PDB file of C-alpha atoms in Angstrom:
ATOM      1  CA  UNK A   1       0.029   0.060  -0.034  1.00  0.00           C
ATOM      2  CA  UNK A   2       1.367   3.388  -0.791  1.00  0.00           C
ATOM      3  CA  UNK A   3       2.538   5.721   2.063  1.00  0.00           C
ATOM      4  CA  UNK A   4       1.321   9.240   1.392  1.00  0.00           C
ATOM      5  CA  UNK A   5       2.134  12.417   3.134  1.00  0.00           C
ATOM      6  CA  UNK A   6      -0.133  15.645   3.195  1.00  0.00           C
ATOM      7  CA  UNK A   7       0.921  19.134   3.792  1.00  0.00           C
ATOM      8  CA  UNK A   8      -1.276  22.324   3.139  1.00  0.00           C
ATOM      9  CA  UNK A   9       1.151  24.989   1.610  1.00  0.00           C
ATOM     10  CA  UNK A  10      -1.322  27.807   1.391  1.00  0.00           C
ATOM     11  CA  UNK A  11      -4.892  29.092   0.961  1.00  0.00           C
ATOM     12  CA  UNK A  12      -6.532  31.579  -1.515  1.00  0.00           C
ATOM     13  CA  UNK A  13     -10.062  32.872  -2.385  1.00  0.00           C
ATOM     14  CA  UNK A  14     -11.821  31.097  -5.257  1.00  0.00           C
ATOM     15  CA  UNK A  15     -12.655  34.068  -7.356  1.00  0.00           C
ATOM     16  CA  UNK A  16     -15.204  32.729  -9.928  1.00  0.00           C
ATOM     17  CA  UNK A  17     -17.005  29.882  -8.181  1.00  0.00           C
ATOM     18  CA  UNK A  18     -20.770  29.563  -8.147  1.00  0.00           C
ATOM     19  CA  UNK A  19     -20.699  29.917  -4.299  1.00  0.00           C
ATOM     20  CA  UNK A  20     -18.125  31.117  -1.749  1.00  0.00           C
ATOM     21  CA  UNK A  21     -15.091  28.850  -1.480  1.00  0.00           C
ATOM     22  CA  UNK A  22     -11.583  28.866  -0.125  1.00  0.00           C
ATOM     23  CA  UNK A  23      -8.980  26.845  -2.083  1.00  0.00           C
ATOM     24  CA  UNK A  24      -6.466  24.887  -0.013  1.00  0.00           C
ATOM     25  CA  UNK A  25      -3.198  24.064  -1.669  1.00  0.00           C
ATOM     26  CA  UNK A  26      -2.538  20.433  -0.648  1.00  0.00           C
ATOM     27  CA  UNK A  27       0.836  18.920  -1.454  1.00  0.00           C
ATOM     28  CA  UNK A  28       0.668  15.238  -1.672  1.00  0.00           C
ATOM     29  CA  UNK A  29       3.904  13.118  -1.488  1.00  0.00           C
ATOM     30  CA  UNK A  30       4.210   9.498  -2.393  1.00  0.00           C
ATOM     31  CA  UNK A  31       7.014   8.067  -0.356  1.00  0.00           C
ATOM     32  CA  UNK A  32       7.118   4.710  -2.351  1.00  0.00           C
ATOM     33  CA  UNK A  33       8.304   5.799  -5.760  1.00  0.00           C
ATOM     34  CA  UNK A  34       7.955   2.228  -6.999  1.00  0.00           C
ATOM     35  CA  UNK A  35       4.205   2.640  -6.840  1.00  0.00           C
ATOM     36  CA  UNK A  36       2.517   4.928  -9.266  1.00  0.00           C
ATOM     37  CA  UNK A  37      -0.672   6.731  -8.058  1.00  0.00           C
ATOM     38  CA  UNK A  38      -3.281   6.584 -10.755  1.00  0.00           C
ATOM     39  CA  UNK A  39      -6.196   8.398  -8.725  1.00  0.00           C
ATOM     40  CA  UNK A  40      -7.062   9.339  -5.344  1.00  0.00           C
ATOM     41  CA  UNK A  41     -10.590   9.868  -4.339  1.00  0.00           C
ATOM     42  CA  UNK A  42      -9.729  12.091  -1.278  1.00  0.00           C
ATOM     43  CA  UNK A  43     -12.128  13.103   1.439  1.00  0.00           C
ATOM     44  CA  UNK A  44     -11.261  15.507   4.398  1.00  0.00           C
ATOM     45  CA  UNK A  45     -13.025  16.454   7.744  1.00  0.00           C
ATOM     46  CA  UNK A  46     -11.850  20.230   8.701  1.00  0.00           C
ATOM     47  CA  UNK A  47     -11.769  21.000  12.303  1.00  0.00           C
ATOM     48  CA  UNK A  48     -11.118  24.402  13.807  1.00  0.00           C
ATOM     49  CA  UNK A  49      -8.877  23.851  16.678  1.00  0.00           C
ATOM     50  CA  UNK A  50     -10.096  26.810  18.831  1.00  0.00           C
ATOM     51  CA  UNK A  51      -7.721  26.194  21.905  1.00  0.00           C
ATOM     52  CA  UNK A  52      -4.570  26.675  19.687  1.00  0.00           C
ATOM     53  CA  UNK A  53      -4.665  30.453  19.500  1.00  0.00           C
ATOM     54  CA  UNK A  54      -4.973  33.522  21.918  1.00  0.00           C
ATOM     55  CA  UNK A  55      -7.952  35.853  21.801  1.00  0.00           C
ATOM     56  CA  UNK A  56      -7.949  39.540  22.293  1.00  0.00           C
ATOM     57  CA  UNK A  57     -10.525  41.240  24.452  1.00  0.00           C
ATOM     58  CA  UNK A  58     -12.288  42.411  21.214  1.00  0.00           C
ATOM     59  CA  UNK A  59     -12.418  38.727  19.974  1.00  0.00           C
ATOM     60  CA  UNK A  60     -13.690  37.561  23.359  1.00  0.00           C
ATOM     61  CA  UNK A  61     -16.655  40.160  23.179  1.00  0.00           C
ATOM     62  CA  UNK A  62     -17.776  39.049  19.694  1.00  0.00           C
ATOM     63  CA  UNK A  63     -17.389  35.371  20.534  1.00  0.00           C
ATOM     64  CA  UNK A  64     -19.610  35.423  23.573  1.00  0.00           C
ATOM     65  CA  UNK A  65     -22.499  34.324  21.447  1.00  0.00           C
ATOM     66  CA  UNK A  66     -20.578  31.081  20.658  1.00  0.00           C
ATOM     67  CA  UNK A  67     -18.704  30.277  23.777  1.00  0.00           C
ATOM     68  CA  UNK A  68     -20.332  32.427  26.461  1.00  0.00           C
ATOM     69  CA  UNK A  69     -18.438  34.455  29.047  1.00  0.00           C
ATOM     70  CA  UNK A  70     -14.627  34.328  28.959  1.00  0.00           C
ATOM     71  CA  UNK A  71     -14.661  33.153  32.467  1.00  0.00           C
ATOM     72  CA  UNK A  72     -16.261  29.925  31.388  1.00  0.00           C
ATOM     73  CA  UNK A  73     -13.927  29.339  28.338  1.00  0.00           C
ATOM     74  CA  UNK A  74     -11.922  26.731  30.065  1.00  0.00           C
ATOM     75  CA  UNK A  75     -15.081  24.516  29.805  1.00  0.00           C
ATOM     76  CA  UNK A  76     -16.756  25.889  26.602  1.00  0.00           C
ATOM     77  CA  UNK A  77     -13.761  26.154  24.295  1.00  0.00           C
ATOM     78  CA  UNK A  78     -13.961  23.167  22.128  1.00  0.00           C
ATOM     79  CA  UNK A  79     -12.986  22.217  18.675  1.00  0.00           C
ATOM     80  CA  UNK A  80     -15.539  23.112  15.932  1.00  0.00           C
ATOM     81  CA  UNK A  81     -16.354  20.998  13.027  1.00  0.00           C
ATOM     82  CA  UNK A  82     -16.127  23.316  10.050  1.00  0.00           C
ATOM     83  CA  UNK A  83     -16.882  21.253   7.043  1.00  0.00           C
ATOM     84  CA  UNK A  84     -16.233  18.198   4.866  1.00  0.00           C
ATOM     85  CA  UNK A  85     -14.403  18.328   1.534  1.00  0.00           C
ATOM     86  CA  UNK A  86     -13.646  16.014  -1.225  1.00  0.00           C
ATOM     87  CA  UNK A  87     -11.613  16.041  -4.394  1.00  0.00           C
ATOM     88  CA  UNK A  88     -10.362  13.734  -7.085  1.00  0.00           C
ATOM     89  CA  UNK A  89      -6.588  13.909  -7.404  1.00  0.00           C
ATOM     90  CA  UNK A  90      -5.324  12.664 -10.804  1.00  0.00           C
ATOM     91  CA  UNK A  91      -2.278  10.534 -11.584  1.00  0.00           C
ATOM     92  CA  UNK A  92       1.300  11.441 -10.160  1.00  0.00           C
ATOM     93  CA  UNK A  93       4.502   9.565  -9.441  1.00  0.00           C
ATOM     94  CA  UNK A  94       6.379  11.407  -6.725  1.00  0.00           C
ATOM     95  CA  UNK A  95       4.380  14.358  -5.606  1.00  0.00           C
ATOM     96  CA  UNK A  96       1.595  16.771  -6.643  1.00  0.00           C
ATOM     97  CA  UNK A  97      -0.269  19.773  -5.466  1.00  0.00           C
ATOM     98  CA  UNK A  98      -4.110  19.544  -5.508  1.00  0.00           C
ATOM     99  CA  UNK A  99      -6.538  22.342  -5.147  1.00  0.00           C
ATOM    100  CA  UNK A 100      -9.065  21.504  -2.455  1.00  0.00           C
ATOM    101  CA  UNK A 101     -12.265  23.573  -2.565  1.00  0.00           C
ATOM    102  CA  UNK A 102     -13.697  24.439   0.863  1.00  0.00           C
ATOM    103  CA  UNK A 103     -17.238  25.439   0.733  1.00  0.00           C
ATOM    104  CA  UNK A 104     -18.137  28.515   3.044  1.00  0.00           C
ATOM    105  CA  UNK A 105     -21.281  30.192   4.204  1.00  0.00           C
ATOM    106  CA  UNK A 106     -22.229  33.492   5.787  1.00  0.00           C
ATOM    107  CA  UNK A 107     -25.139  31.970   7.646  1.00  0.00           C
ATOM    108  CA  UNK A 108     -24.713  33.095  11.297  1.00  0.00           C
ATOM    109  CA  UNK A 109     -26.714  29.969  12.492  1.00  0.00           C
ATOM    110  CA  UNK A 110     -23.528  28.092  11.743  1.00  0.00           C
ATOM    111  CA  UNK A 111     -20.867  28.049  14.361  1.00  0.00           C
ATOM    112  CA  UNK A 112     -17.853  28.234  12.123  1.00  0.00           C
ATOM    113  CA  UNK A 113     -19.172  31.436  10.649  1.00  0.00           C
ATOM    114  CA  UNK A 114     -19.749  32.993  14.140  1.00  0.00           C
ATOM    115  CA  UNK A 115     -16.171  31.949  14.917  1.00  0.00           C
ATOM    116  CA  UNK A 116     -14.664  33.517  11.848  1.00  0.00           C
ATOM    117  CA  UNK A 117     -16.690  36.659  12.120  1.00  0.00           C
ATOM    118  CA  UNK A 118     -15.642  37.057  15.843  1.00  0.00           C
ATOM    119  CA  UNK A 119     -11.923  37.222  15.036  1.00  0.00           C
ATOM    120  CA  UNK A 120     -10.304  40.637  14.249  1.00  0.00           C
ATOM    121  CA  UNK A 121      -7.013  39.365  12.931  1.00  0.00           C
ATOM    122  CA  UNK A 122      -4.458  36.506  13.214  1.00  0.00           C
ATOM    123  CA  UNK A 123      -4.841  32.862  12.037  1.00  0.00           C
ATOM    124  CA  UNK A 124      -7.431  30.172  12.419  1.00  0.00           C
ATOM    125  CA  UNK A 125      -5.784  26.930  13.402  1.00  0.00           C
ATOM    126  CA  UNK A 126      -7.193  24.124  11.204  1.00  0.00           C
ATOM    127  CA  UNK A 127      -6.734  20.283  11.261  1.00  0.00           C
ATOM    128  CA  UNK A 128      -7.663  18.372   8.125  1.00  0.00           C
ATOM    129  CA  UNK A 129      -8.101  14.622   8.690  1.00  0.00           C
ATOM    130  CA  UNK A 130      -8.093  12.686   5.593  1.00  0.00           C
ATOM    131  CA  UNK A 131      -9.782   9.494   4.236  1.00  0.00           C
ATOM    132  CA  UNK A 132     -10.703   8.045   0.964  1.00  0.00           C
ATOM    133  CA  UNK A 133      -9.474   5.504  -1.657  1.00  0.00           C
ATOM    134  CA  UNK A 134      -5.990   5.281  -3.479  1.00  0.00           C
ATOM    135  CA  UNK A 135      -5.956   3.657  -6.956  1.00  0.00           C
ATOM    136  CA  UNK A 136      -2.256   2.631  -7.649  1.00  0.00           C
ATOM    137  CA  UNK A 137      -0.098   0.387  -9.784  1.00  0.00           C
ATOM    138  CA  UNK A 138       3.111  -1.254  -9.319  1.00  0.00           C
ATOM    139  CA  UNK A 139       5.132  -2.505 -12.229  1.00  0.00           C
ATOM    140  CA  UNK A 140       3.204  -4.742 -14.593  1.00  0.00           C
ATOM    141  CA  UNK A 141       0.895  -5.875 -11.820  1.00  0.00           C
ATOM    142  CA  UNK A 142      -2.809  -5.012 -12.320  1.00  0.00           C
ATOM    143  CA  UNK A 143      -4.180  -1.695 -10.723  1.00  0.00           C
ATOM    144  CA  UNK A 144      -4.811  -1.989  -6.985  1.00  0.00           C
ATOM    145  CA  UNK A 145      -6.922  -0.302  -4.530  1.00  0.00           C
ATOM    146  CA  UNK A 146      -6.196   0.785  -0.908  1.00  0.00           C
ATOM    147  CA  UNK A 147      -7.689   2.975   1.703  1.00  0.00           C
ATOM    148  CA  UNK A 148      -6.105   5.956   3.229  1.00  0.00           C
ATOM    149  CA  UNK A 149      -5.246   5.387   6.739  1.00  0.00           C
ATOM    150  CA  UNK A 150      -7.199   7.408   9.377  1.00  0.00           C
ATOM    151  CA  UNK A 151      -4.090   8.721  10.891  1.00  0.00           C
ATOM    152  CA  UNK A 152      -3.373  10.888   7.960  1.00  0.00           C
ATOM    153  CA  UNK A 153      -3.857  14.594   8.764  1.00  0.00           C
ATOM    154  CA  UNK A 154      -2.501  18.011   8.064  1.00  0.00           C
ATOM    155  CA  UNK A 155      -2.537  21.185  10.210  1.00  0.00           C
ATOM    156  CA  UNK A 156      -2.618  24.511   8.780  1.00  0.00           C
ATOM    157  CA  UNK A 157      -2.991  28.147  10.080  1.00  0.00           C
ATOM    158  CA  UNK A 158      -5.476  29.942   7.790  1.00  0.00           C
ATOM    159  CA  UNK A 159      -5.075  33.847   7.875  1.00  0.00           C
ATOM    160  CA  UNK A 160      -8.340  35.453   9.042  1.00  0.00           C
ATOM    161  CA  UNK A 161      -7.753  37.963   6.052  1.00  0.00           C
ATOM    162  CA  UNK A 162      -8.409  35.149   3.602  1.00  0.00           C
ATOM    163  CA  UNK A 163     -11.703  34.505   5.118  1.00  0.00           C
ATOM    164  CA  UNK A 164     -12.601  38.269   5.075  1.00  0.00           C
ATOM    165  CA  UNK A 165     -11.398  38.638   1.543  1.00  0.00           C
ATOM    166  CA  UNK A 166     -13.712  35.794   0.528  1.00  0.00           C
ATOM    167  CA  UNK A 167     -16.857  37.363   1.975  1.00  0.00           C
ATOM    168  CA  UNK A 168     -15.969  40.709   0.592  1.00  0.00           C
ATOM    169  CA  UNK A 169     -15.537  39.036  -2.847  1.00  0.00           C
ATOM    170  CA  UNK A 170     -18.924  37.220  -2.610  1.00  0.00           C
ATOM    171  CA  UNK A 171     -20.874  39.471  -0.280  1.00  0.00           C
ATOM    172  CA  UNK A 172     -19.341  43.024  -0.637  1.00  0.00           C
ATOM    173  CA  UNK A 173     -20.669  45.258   2.217  1.00  0.00           C
ATOM    174  CA  UNK A 174     -23.437  42.821   3.177  1.00  0.00           C
ATOM    175  CA  UNK A 175     -24.237  40.036   5.676  1.00  0.00           C
ATOM    176  CA  UNK A 176     -26.850  37.247   5.699  1.00  0.00           C
ATOM    177  CA  UNK A 177     -29.506  36.994   8.323  1.00  0.00           C
ATOM    178  CA  UNK A 178     -31.819  33.820   8.475  1.00  0.00           C
ATOM    179  CA  UNK A 179     -35.325  34.583   9.842  1.00  0.00           C
ATOM    180  CA  UNK A 180     -38.165  32.355  10.986  1.00  0.00           C
ATOM    181  CA  UNK A 181     -40.699  32.437   8.079  1.00  0.00           C
ATOM    182  CA  UNK A 182     -43.539  33.981   9.973  1.00  0.00           C
ATOM    183  CA  UNK A 183     -41.164  36.697  11.148  1.00  0.00           C
ATOM    184  CA  UNK A 184     -40.182  37.278   7.583  1.00  0.00           C
ATOM    185  CA  UNK A 185     -43.835  37.446   6.379  1.00  0.00           C
ATOM    186  CA  UNK A 186     -44.574  40.166   8.993  1.00  0.00           C
ATOM    187  CA  UNK A 187     -41.551  42.112   8.054  1.00  0.00           C
ATOM    188  CA  UNK A 188     -42.391  41.790   4.450  1.00  0.00           C
ATOM    189  CA  UNK A 189     -46.003  42.900   5.088  1.00  0.00           C
ATOM    190  CA  UNK A 190     -44.689  45.859   6.899  1.00  0.00           C
ATOM    191  CA  UNK A 191     -42.370  46.792   4.164  1.00  0.00           C
ATOM    192  CA  UNK A 192     -44.980  46.582   1.408  1.00  0.00           C
ATOM    193  CA  UNK A 193     -47.788  48.459   3.589  1.00  0.00           C
ATOM    194  CA  UNK A 194     -45.357  51.305   4.044  1.00  0.00           C
ATOM    195  CA  UNK A 195     -43.878  51.462   0.657  1.00  0.00           C
ATOM    196  CA  UNK A 196     -40.292  50.974   1.972  1.00  0.00           C
ATOM    197  CA  UNK A 197     -38.028  50.349  -0.946  1.00  0.00           C
ATOM    198  CA  UNK A 198     -35.221  48.497   0.683  1.00  0.00           C
ATOM    199  CA  UNK A 199     -34.796  45.842   3.488  1.00  0.00           C
ATOM    200  CA  UNK A 200     -32.235  48.041   5.281  1.00  0.00           C
ATOM    201  CA  UNK A 201     -34.858  50.878   5.503  1.00  0.00           C
ATOM    202  CA  UNK A 202     -37.399  48.449   6.720  1.00  0.00           C
ATOM    203  CA  UNK A 203     -35.207  47.226   9.589  1.00  0.00           C
ATOM    204  CA  UNK A 204     -34.277  50.912  10.615  1.00  0.00           C
TER     205      UNK A 204
END
């Protein structure tokens, strides 16, 4: 079975995706050059390791909605599941760099969105835990299939600025608010009855 190594070398905003995405630059190394990697059906679970960074007073204030009062953070500060990702990696021999798209949302009902929004600067400590299937060949033998071991993972510190740049790209100067439907209908009725042209003016 091939022995693969995973390292995240960087992150950037996906400029022209249909929905907000961050692209992780994932270097995959094959430590057994006698085996040719034909394809990898790669999956990843991304966790935010919230205890691996310090928080300024401004961060603590904005993160109260997620973790409560700072005096309780020793009990409430827990790793957050951000999202799941998947990508098909084409054939390579020694190593390759794959673009891993990470779907993002500005929905403030999602804990990860609250966390990113609550940070003023710095980096977000991530841990990506990999799984999936490796299709490989060795010499003249038929193609073989092997699972990716569960201990394969990669840590990466994502700059908060990348998240902010992404949201400014897809939602410039705006934010999303999810309302219960009956509340929305009441607000919509109020907007129509008073001839209010924009949602901002209706809220004001």
